[in-house]
Amino acid sequence: MSDNGVRDKIAIVTGTASGLGKAIATELRDQGAIVVGCDVQEILGREMMKNIGADFEYVNVSKETEVANLVDVVTSRYGKVDIFVNNAAIQITEELVLTTEDQLDQVLAVNLKGPFFGTKHAVRTMINTGGGSIVNIASILGLVGDGMLPAYCAAKGGVLGVTRATAVQYGLNGIRCNAIAPGDIDTPLVQDYFNMSPDPAAARKDIEAEYPLGRIASPAEVARVAVFLASPAASFITGQVIVVDGGLMATCY
């Protein structure tokens, strides 16, 4: 077990039942942090966190009362929250003119309100305990567009706004807030996107061919960036969007 400065830090990670959230929780735990994971997939989430020696709480991040209660429970249990990673997300694939109000509400509730509430209540407790680090998982789709994911793009763009506003307002309280904008990651969420195609394997191959590195990211590769931003090694980084996309956005088509 290495030590990059998060050992014994109290960390909350949302959306830890699978994919990137699981990878971030695992990386933090491997680095010695005390981790509390949460998800709406209670059975799977509890099993995943048990496997890495972490706590689990059932939380629907789109409900502010549940997020506030999570922060209160963790603060009561451990005395503080040092790290909060807003990772939970959903995706609905539909072009703009066919996206229903209900679909938009679903995506914004989890992908924008969730990080907003997580950041809000992390700040609320961090102000009283000497500060901390918030890491919001955004997406390159907060910076560029995908015509079949307009609701997702809108939400992830909003996450970047929340990140910057938080960093500006609470820096003097010792609170840093940054965002990661990943490209495609080999997670169930991205596989679901591929599965929308008549030939998912061909869709994956086509997407991977767009990346200068010739592949999409593993969850662990993005998780390591999240842990870096959460750690004292990133002590002078705040209000930033770290793009982790294998060079995709550097490519000129």
PDB file of C-alpha atoms in Angstrom:
ATOM      1  CA  MET A   1       0.000   0.000   0.000  1.00  0.00           C
ATOM      2  CA  SER A   2       1.480   3.330  -1.074  1.00  0.00           C
ATOM      3  CA  ASP A   3       0.810   6.612   0.672  1.00  0.00           C
ATOM      4  CA  ASN A   4      -0.049   9.704  -1.360  1.00  0.00           C
ATOM      5  CA  GLY A   5      -1.539  11.661   1.501  1.00  0.00           C
ATOM      6  CA  VAL A   6      -5.063  10.251   1.700  1.00  0.00           C
ATOM      7  CA  ARG A   7      -4.281   7.681   4.374  1.00  0.00           C
ATOM      8  CA  ASP A   8      -6.852   7.909   7.185  1.00  0.00           C
ATOM      9  CA  LYS A   9      -8.798  10.603   5.328  1.00  0.00           C
ATOM     10  CA  ILE A  10     -12.571  10.236   5.472  1.00  0.00           C
ATOM     11  CA  ALA A  11     -13.960   9.899   1.950  1.00  0.00           C
ATOM     12  CA  ILE A  12     -17.479   9.671   0.548  1.00  0.00           C
ATOM     13  CA  VAL A  13     -17.932   8.394  -3.008  1.00  0.00           C
ATOM     14  CA  THR A  14     -21.301   8.258  -4.757  1.00  0.00           C
ATOM     15  CA  GLY A  15     -22.340   5.645  -7.291  1.00  0.00           C
ATOM     16  CA  THR A  16     -20.025   2.899  -6.055  1.00  0.00           C
ATOM     17  CA  ALA A  17     -21.963  -0.224  -7.029  1.00  0.00           C
ATOM     18  CA  SER A  18     -20.012  -0.576 -10.271  1.00  0.00           C
ATOM     19  CA  GLY A  19     -17.857   1.148 -12.836  1.00  0.00           C
ATOM     20  CA  LEU A  20     -15.937   4.307 -12.069  1.00  0.00           C
ATOM     21  CA  GLY A  21     -17.392   4.812  -8.593  1.00  0.00           C
ATOM     22  CA  LYS A  22     -16.287   1.355  -7.557  1.00  0.00           C
ATOM     23  CA  ALA A  23     -12.818   2.028  -8.993  1.00  0.00           C
ATOM     24  CA  ILE A  24     -12.485   5.352  -7.149  1.00  0.00           C
ATOM     25  CA  ALA A  25     -13.617   3.838  -3.866  1.00  0.00           C
ATOM     26  CA  THR A  26     -11.176   0.962  -4.348  1.00  0.00           C
ATOM     27  CA  GLU A  27      -8.252   3.259  -5.159  1.00  0.00           C
ATOM     28  CA  LEU A  28      -8.954   5.446  -2.136  1.00  0.00           C
ATOM     29  CA  ARG A  29      -9.215   2.395   0.099  1.00  0.00           C
ATOM     30  CA  ASP A  30      -5.998   0.958  -1.333  1.00  0.00           C
ATOM     31  CA  GLN A  31      -4.288   4.237  -0.478  1.00  0.00           C
ATOM     32  CA  GLY A  32      -5.433   3.950   3.136  1.00  0.00           C
ATOM     33  CA  ALA A  33      -8.485   6.216   3.164  1.00  0.00           C
ATOM     34  CA  ILE A  34     -11.580   5.392   5.190  1.00  0.00           C
ATOM     35  CA  VAL A  35     -14.271   5.124   2.526  1.00  0.00           C
ATOM     36  CA  VAL A  36     -18.045   5.331   2.603  1.00  0.00           C
ATOM     37  CA  GLY A  37     -19.665   4.382  -0.687  1.00  0.00           C
ATOM     38  CA  CYS A  38     -23.283   4.951  -1.635  1.00  0.00           C
ATOM     39  CA  ASP A  39     -25.624   3.906  -4.408  1.00  0.00           C
ATOM     40  CA  VAL A  40     -29.275   3.144  -5.158  1.00  0.00           C
ATOM     41  CA  GLN A  41     -28.265  -0.409  -6.048  1.00  0.00           C
ATOM     42  CA  GLU A  42     -28.243  -1.504  -2.440  1.00  0.00           C
ATOM     43  CA  ILE A  43     -27.455  -5.219  -2.650  1.00  0.00           C
ATOM     44  CA  LEU A  44     -24.695  -4.872  -5.232  1.00  0.00           C
ATOM     45  CA  GLY A  45     -23.354  -1.698  -3.660  1.00  0.00           C
ATOM     46  CA  ARG A  46     -23.169  -3.202  -0.194  1.00  0.00           C
ATOM     47  CA  GLU A  47     -21.410  -6.290  -1.543  1.00  0.00           C
ATOM     48  CA  MET A  48     -18.888  -4.236  -3.526  1.00  0.00           C
ATOM     49  CA  MET A  49     -17.980  -2.051  -0.565  1.00  0.00           C
ATOM     50  CA  LYS A  50     -17.749  -5.044   1.783  1.00  0.00           C
ATOM     51  CA  ASN A  51     -15.267  -6.620  -0.624  1.00  0.00           C
ATOM     52  CA  ILE A  52     -12.896  -3.661  -0.323  1.00  0.00           C
ATOM     53  CA  GLY A  53     -13.400  -3.100   3.405  1.00  0.00           C
ATOM     54  CA  ALA A  54     -15.481   0.054   3.023  1.00  0.00           C
ATOM     55  CA  ASP A  55     -18.773   1.217   4.503  1.00  0.00           C
ATOM     56  CA  PHE A  56     -21.939   1.477   2.422  1.00  0.00           C
ATOM     57  CA  GLU A  57     -25.036   3.640   2.678  1.00  0.00           C
ATOM     58  CA  TYR A  58     -28.122   3.508   0.474  1.00  0.00           C
ATOM     59  CA  VAL A  59     -28.574   7.002  -0.996  1.00  0.00           C
ATOM     60  CA  ASN A  60     -30.536   8.427  -3.899  1.00  0.00           C
ATOM     61  CA  VAL A  61     -28.371  11.423  -4.771  1.00  0.00           C
ATOM     62  CA  SER A  62     -31.267  13.201  -6.470  1.00  0.00           C
ATOM     63  CA  LYS A  63     -32.918  13.608  -3.047  1.00  0.00           C
ATOM     64  CA  GLU A  64     -31.330  16.383  -1.008  1.00  0.00           C
ATOM     65  CA  THR A  65     -32.557  15.005   2.312  1.00  0.00           C
ATOM     66  CA  GLU A  66     -30.802  11.708   1.635  1.00  0.00           C
ATOM     67  CA  VAL A  67     -27.533  13.396   0.655  1.00  0.00           C
ATOM     68  CA  ALA A  68     -27.672  15.674   3.702  1.00  0.00           C
ATOM     69  CA  ASN A  69     -28.354  12.678   5.933  1.00  0.00           C
ATOM     70  CA  LEU A  70     -25.407  10.791   4.408  1.00  0.00           C
ATOM     71  CA  VAL A  71     -23.047  13.640   5.226  1.00  0.00           C
ATOM     72  CA  ASP A  72     -24.456  13.927   8.741  1.00  0.00           C
ATOM     73  CA  VAL A  73     -24.106  10.177   9.342  1.00  0.00           C
ATOM     74  CA  VAL A  74     -20.502  10.112   8.156  1.00  0.00           C
ATOM     75  CA  THR A  75     -19.598  13.273  10.076  1.00  0.00           C
ATOM     76  CA  SER A  76     -21.160  11.846  13.219  1.00  0.00           C
ATOM     77  CA  ARG A  77     -19.406   8.516  12.763  1.00  0.00           C
ATOM     78  CA  TYR A  78     -15.926   9.822  11.940  1.00  0.00           C
ATOM     79  CA  GLY A  79     -15.947  13.461  13.046  1.00  0.00           C
ATOM     80  CA  LYS A  80     -15.463  14.956   9.591  1.00  0.00           C
ATOM     81  CA  VAL A  81     -15.537  14.470   5.819  1.00  0.00           C
ATOM     82  CA  ASP A  82     -12.208  15.140   4.105  1.00  0.00           C
ATOM     83  CA  ILE A  83     -13.053  14.010   0.579  1.00  0.00           C
ATOM     84  CA  PHE A  84     -16.304  13.931  -1.347  1.00  0.00           C
ATOM     85  CA  VAL A  85     -16.439  12.457  -4.855  1.00  0.00           C
ATOM     86  CA  ASN A  86     -19.642  13.100  -6.819  1.00  0.00           C
ATOM     87  CA  ASN A  87     -19.641  10.260  -9.310  1.00  0.00           C
ATOM     88  CA  ALA A  88     -23.184   8.845  -9.569  1.00  0.00           C
ATOM     89  CA  ALA A  89     -24.682   9.292 -13.032  1.00  0.00           C
ATOM     90  CA  ILE A  90     -27.200   7.934 -15.498  1.00  0.00           C
ATOM     91  CA  GLN A  91     -27.490   8.270 -19.251  1.00  0.00           C
ATOM     92  CA  ILE A  92     -30.450   8.443 -21.627  1.00  0.00           C
ATOM     93  CA  THR A  93     -29.665   8.277 -25.321  1.00  0.00           C
ATOM     94  CA  GLU A  94     -32.038  10.418 -27.357  1.00  0.00           C
ATOM     95  CA  GLU A  95     -31.710  13.369 -29.713  1.00  0.00           C
ATOM     96  CA  LEU A  96     -32.862  16.782 -28.532  1.00  0.00           C
ATOM     97  CA  VAL A  97     -36.210  17.030 -30.312  1.00  0.00           C
ATOM     98  CA  LEU A  98     -37.275  13.581 -29.075  1.00  0.00           C
ATOM     99  CA  THR A  99     -36.126  14.012 -25.480  1.00  0.00           C
ATOM    100  CA  THR A 100     -39.146  14.163 -23.189  1.00  0.00           C
ATOM    101  CA  GLU A 101     -39.486  16.342 -20.127  1.00  0.00           C
ATOM    102  CA  ASP A 102     -39.463  13.217 -17.970  1.00  0.00           C
ATOM    103  CA  GLN A 103     -36.209  12.020 -19.546  1.00  0.00           C
ATOM    104  CA  LEU A 104     -34.619  15.424 -19.023  1.00  0.00           C
ATOM    105  CA  ASP A 105     -35.786  15.495 -15.410  1.00  0.00           C
ATOM    106  CA  GLN A 106     -34.326  12.037 -14.771  1.00  0.00           C
ATOM    107  CA  VAL A 107     -30.904  12.940 -16.136  1.00  0.00           C
ATOM    108  CA  LEU A 108     -30.709  16.342 -14.456  1.00  0.00           C
ATOM    109  CA  ALA A 109     -31.904  14.903 -11.139  1.00  0.00           C
ATOM    110  CA  VAL A 110     -29.010  12.459 -10.876  1.00  0.00           C
ATOM    111  CA  ASN A 111     -26.278  14.071 -12.978  1.00  0.00           C
ATOM    112  CA  LEU A 112     -26.689  17.710 -11.921  1.00  0.00           C
ATOM    113  CA  LYS A 113     -28.793  17.889  -8.767  1.00  0.00           C
ATOM    114  CA  GLY A 114     -26.809  14.987  -7.324  1.00  0.00           C
ATOM    115  CA  PRO A 115     -23.418  16.726  -7.584  1.00  0.00           C
ATOM    116  CA  PHE A 116     -25.013  20.025  -6.533  1.00  0.00           C
ATOM    117  CA  PHE A 117     -26.404  18.474  -3.332  1.00  0.00           C
ATOM    118  CA  GLY A 118     -23.227  16.485  -2.695  1.00  0.00           C
ATOM    119  CA  THR A 119     -21.064  19.570  -3.067  1.00  0.00           C
ATOM    120  CA  LYS A 120     -23.424  21.699  -0.975  1.00  0.00           C
ATOM    121  CA  HIS A 121     -23.485  19.351   1.974  1.00  0.00           C
ATOM    122  CA  ALA A 122     -19.803  18.472   1.739  1.00  0.00           C
ATOM    123  CA  VAL A 123     -19.066  22.191   1.995  1.00  0.00           C
ATOM    124  CA  ARG A 124     -21.494  22.526   4.882  1.00  0.00           C
ATOM    125  CA  THR A 125     -19.524  20.073   7.000  1.00  0.00           C
ATOM    126  CA  MET A 126     -16.035  20.892   5.674  1.00  0.00           C
ATOM    127  CA  ILE A 127     -16.415  24.543   6.688  1.00  0.00           C
ATOM    128  CA  ASN A 128     -16.617  23.396  10.296  1.00  0.00           C
ATOM    129  CA  THR A 129     -13.776  20.878  10.195  1.00  0.00           C
ATOM    130  CA  GLY A 130     -10.904  22.684   8.506  1.00  0.00           C
ATOM    131  CA  GLY A 131     -11.671  22.168   4.831  1.00  0.00           C
ATOM    132  CA  GLY A 132     -11.427  19.310   2.377  1.00  0.00           C
ATOM    133  CA  SER A 133     -11.454  18.321  -1.258  1.00  0.00           C
ATOM    134  CA  ILE A 134     -14.450  17.811  -3.540  1.00  0.00           C
ATOM    135  CA  VAL A 135     -14.040  15.999  -6.855  1.00  0.00           C
ATOM    136  CA  ASN A 136     -16.886  16.122  -9.337  1.00  0.00           C
ATOM    137  CA  ILE A 137     -16.986  13.612 -12.156  1.00  0.00           C
ATOM    138  CA  ALA A 138     -18.080  15.578 -15.205  1.00  0.00           C
ATOM    139  CA  SER A 139     -17.351  14.528 -18.793  1.00  0.00           C
ATOM    140  CA  ILE A 140     -15.805  15.824 -21.972  1.00  0.00           C
ATOM    141  CA  LEU A 141     -19.476  16.147 -22.951  1.00  0.00           C
ATOM    142  CA  GLY A 142     -19.573  19.138 -20.634  1.00  0.00           C
ATOM    143  CA  LEU A 143     -17.079  20.711 -23.051  1.00  0.00           C
ATOM    144  CA  VAL A 144     -18.111  19.316 -26.437  1.00  0.00           C
ATOM    145  CA  GLY A 145     -21.353  17.891 -27.796  1.00  0.00           C
ATOM    146  CA  ASP A 146     -22.875  14.515 -28.603  1.00  0.00           C
ATOM    147  CA  GLY A 147     -26.063  14.920 -30.622  1.00  0.00           C
ATOM    148  CA  MET A 148     -27.639  11.832 -29.068  1.00  0.00           C
ATOM    149  CA  LEU A 149     -26.921  12.871 -25.471  1.00  0.00           C
ATOM    150  CA  PRO A 150     -28.208  16.458 -25.120  1.00  0.00           C
ATOM    151  CA  ALA A 151     -29.579  15.994 -21.595  1.00  0.00           C
ATOM    152  CA  TYR A 152     -26.335  14.388 -20.457  1.00  0.00           C
ATOM    153  CA  CYS A 153     -24.320  17.214 -22.052  1.00  0.00           C
ATOM    154  CA  ALA A 154     -26.474  19.813 -20.299  1.00  0.00           C
ATOM    155  CA  ALA A 155     -26.032  18.156 -16.920  1.00  0.00           C
ATOM    156  CA  LYS A 156     -22.286  17.700 -17.211  1.00  0.00           C
ATOM    157  CA  GLY A 157     -21.845  21.301 -18.333  1.00  0.00           C
ATOM    158  CA  GLY A 158     -23.751  22.321 -15.224  1.00  0.00           C
ATOM    159  CA  VAL A 159     -21.420  20.257 -13.056  1.00  0.00           C
ATOM    160  CA  LEU A 160     -18.499  22.336 -14.322  1.00  0.00           C
ATOM    161  CA  GLY A 161     -20.335  25.515 -13.300  1.00  0.00           C
ATOM    162  CA  VAL A 162     -21.003  24.195  -9.801  1.00  0.00           C
ATOM    163  CA  THR A 163     -17.352  23.177  -9.508  1.00  0.00           C
ATOM    164  CA  ARG A 164     -16.010  26.614 -10.386  1.00  0.00           C
ATOM    165  CA  ALA A 165     -18.508  28.512  -8.247  1.00  0.00           C
ATOM    166  CA  THR A 166     -17.675  26.339  -5.237  1.00  0.00           C
ATOM    167  CA  ALA A 167     -13.932  26.776  -5.667  1.00  0.00           C
ATOM    168  CA  VAL A 168     -14.278  30.550  -5.886  1.00  0.00           C
ATOM    169  CA  GLN A 169     -16.593  30.904  -2.901  1.00  0.00           C
ATOM    170  CA  TYR A 170     -15.004  28.529  -0.399  1.00  0.00           C
ATOM    171  CA  GLY A 171     -11.280  28.567  -1.078  1.00  0.00           C
ATOM    172  CA  LEU A 172     -10.618  30.644   2.033  1.00  0.00           C
ATOM    173  CA  ASN A 173     -12.375  27.931   4.034  1.00  0.00           C
ATOM    174  CA  GLY A 174      -9.712  25.452   2.973  1.00  0.00           C
ATOM    175  CA  ILE A 175     -12.038  23.744   0.500  1.00  0.00           C
ATOM    176  CA  ARG A 176     -10.846  22.780  -2.955  1.00  0.00           C
ATOM    177  CA  CYS A 177     -13.283  21.737  -5.678  1.00  0.00           C
ATOM    178  CA  ASN A 178     -12.239  20.285  -9.019  1.00  0.00           C
ATOM    179  CA  ALA A 179     -13.811  18.301 -11.821  1.00  0.00           C
ATOM    180  CA  ILE A 180     -12.638  15.475 -14.039  1.00  0.00           C
ATOM    181  CA  ALA A 181     -13.827  15.352 -17.635  1.00  0.00           C
ATOM    182  CA  PRO A 182     -13.252  11.799 -18.834  1.00  0.00           C
ATOM    183  CA  GLY A 183     -13.779  10.506 -22.313  1.00  0.00           C
ATOM    184  CA  ASP A 184     -15.272   7.067 -22.757  1.00  0.00           C
ATOM    185  CA  ILE A 185     -14.524   4.671 -19.905  1.00  0.00           C
ATOM    186  CA  ASP A 186     -14.942   0.911 -19.989  1.00  0.00           C
ATOM    187  CA  THR A 187     -17.912   0.875 -17.593  1.00  0.00           C
ATOM    188  CA  PRO A 188     -21.470  -0.509 -17.742  1.00  0.00           C
ATOM    189  CA  LEU A 189     -22.741   3.004 -18.545  1.00  0.00           C
ATOM    190  CA  VAL A 190     -20.594   3.225 -21.669  1.00  0.00           C
ATOM    191  CA  GLN A 191     -21.357  -0.363 -22.636  1.00  0.00           C
ATOM    192  CA  ASP A 192     -25.050   0.522 -22.477  1.00  0.00           C
ATOM    193  CA  TYR A 193     -24.317   3.266 -24.997  1.00  0.00           C
ATOM    194  CA  PHE A 194     -22.586   0.789 -27.303  1.00  0.00           C
ATOM    195  CA  ASN A 195     -25.497  -1.589 -26.890  1.00  0.00           C
ATOM    196  CA  MET A 196     -27.806   0.975 -28.467  1.00  0.00           C
ATOM    197  CA  SER A 197     -26.089   0.134 -31.756  1.00  0.00           C
ATOM    198  CA  PRO A 198     -27.172  -2.839 -33.907  1.00  0.00           C
ATOM    199  CA  ASP A 199     -23.571  -4.078 -33.607  1.00  0.00           C
ATOM    200  CA  PRO A 200     -22.157  -3.118 -30.178  1.00  0.00           C
ATOM    201  CA  ALA A 201     -18.716  -4.623 -30.914  1.00  0.00           C
ATOM    202  CA  ALA A 202     -18.405  -2.596 -34.092  1.00  0.00           C
ATOM    203  CA  ALA A 203     -19.593   0.523 -32.279  1.00  0.00           C
ATOM    204  CA  ARG A 204     -16.902   0.040 -29.632  1.00  0.00           C
ATOM    205  CA  LYS A 205     -14.257  -0.490 -32.304  1.00  0.00           C
ATOM    206  CA  ASP A 206     -15.315   2.674 -34.138  1.00  0.00           C
ATOM    207  CA  ILE A 207     -15.204   4.762 -30.947  1.00  0.00           C
ATOM    208  CA  GLU A 208     -11.833   3.378 -29.891  1.00  0.00           C
ATOM    209  CA  ALA A 209     -10.424   4.232 -33.315  1.00  0.00           C
ATOM    210  CA  GLU A 210     -11.150   7.915 -32.644  1.00  0.00           C
ATOM    211  CA  TYR A 211      -8.740   7.979 -29.695  1.00  0.00           C
ATOM    212  CA  PRO A 212      -5.052   8.721 -30.332  1.00  0.00           C
ATOM    213  CA  LEU A 213      -4.220   5.989 -27.809  1.00  0.00           C
ATOM    214  CA  GLY A 214      -6.410   3.563 -29.739  1.00  0.00           C
ATOM    215  CA  ARG A 215      -8.619   2.578 -26.821  1.00  0.00           C
ATOM    216  CA  ILE A 216     -10.974   3.898 -24.171  1.00  0.00           C
ATOM    217  CA  ALA A 217      -9.957   4.326 -20.539  1.00  0.00           C
ATOM    218  CA  SER A 218     -10.075   1.724 -17.827  1.00  0.00           C
ATOM    219  CA  PRO A 219     -11.923   2.865 -14.683  1.00  0.00           C
ATOM    220  CA  ALA A 220      -8.682   2.641 -12.705  1.00  0.00           C
ATOM    221  CA  GLU A 221      -6.972   5.198 -14.955  1.00  0.00           C
ATOM    222  CA  VAL A 222      -9.586   7.817 -14.164  1.00  0.00           C
ATOM    223  CA  ALA A 223      -9.812   6.775 -10.515  1.00  0.00           C
ATOM    224  CA  ARG A 224      -6.126   7.538  -9.999  1.00  0.00           C
ATOM    225  CA  VAL A 225      -6.704  11.109 -11.201  1.00  0.00           C
ATOM    226  CA  ALA A 226      -9.612  11.492  -8.777  1.00  0.00           C
ATOM    227  CA  VAL A 227      -7.451  10.334  -5.879  1.00  0.00           C
ATOM    228  CA  PHE A 228      -4.674  12.718  -6.922  1.00  0.00           C
ATOM    229  CA  LEU A 229      -7.081  15.672  -6.943  1.00  0.00           C
ATOM    230  CA  ALA A 230      -8.412  14.631  -3.545  1.00  0.00           C
ATOM    231  CA  SER A 231      -4.934  14.396  -2.072  1.00  0.00           C
ATOM    232  CA  PRO A 232      -2.545  17.001  -0.648  1.00  0.00           C
ATOM    233  CA  ALA A 233      -0.416  16.498  -3.786  1.00  0.00           C
ATOM    234  CA  ALA A 234      -2.998  18.702  -5.547  1.00  0.00           C
ATOM    235  CA  SER A 235      -3.053  21.327  -2.792  1.00  0.00           C
ATOM    236  CA  PHE A 236      -2.855  24.323  -5.178  1.00  0.00           C
ATOM    237  CA  ILE A 237      -5.337  22.997  -7.729  1.00  0.00           C
ATOM    238  CA  THR A 238      -8.908  24.217  -7.427  1.00  0.00           C
ATOM    239  CA  GLY A 239     -11.690  25.271  -9.780  1.00  0.00           C
ATOM    240  CA  GLN A 240     -10.142  23.244 -12.572  1.00  0.00           C
ATOM    241  CA  VAL A 241     -11.402  20.739 -15.099  1.00  0.00           C
ATOM    242  CA  ILE A 242      -8.911  17.937 -15.675  1.00  0.00           C
ATOM    243  CA  VAL A 243      -9.522  16.274 -19.031  1.00  0.00           C
ATOM    244  CA  VAL A 244      -8.741  12.545 -19.037  1.00  0.00           C
ATOM    245  CA  ASP A 245      -9.586  11.499 -22.573  1.00  0.00           C
ATOM    246  CA  GLY A 246      -6.622   9.729 -24.147  1.00  0.00           C
ATOM    247  CA  GLY A 247      -6.036  12.721 -26.416  1.00  0.00           C
ATOM    248  CA  LEU A 248      -9.507  12.699 -27.980  1.00  0.00           C
ATOM    249  CA  MET A 249     -10.144  16.429 -27.649  1.00  0.00           C
ATOM    250  CA  ALA A 250      -6.700  17.197 -29.073  1.00  0.00           C
ATOM    251  CA  THR A 251      -7.638  15.474 -32.318  1.00  0.00           C
ATOM    252  CA  CYS A 252      -8.587  17.447 -35.421  1.00  0.00           C
ATOM    253  CA  TYR A 253     -10.985  15.581 -37.711  1.00  0.00           C
TER     254      TYR A 253
END
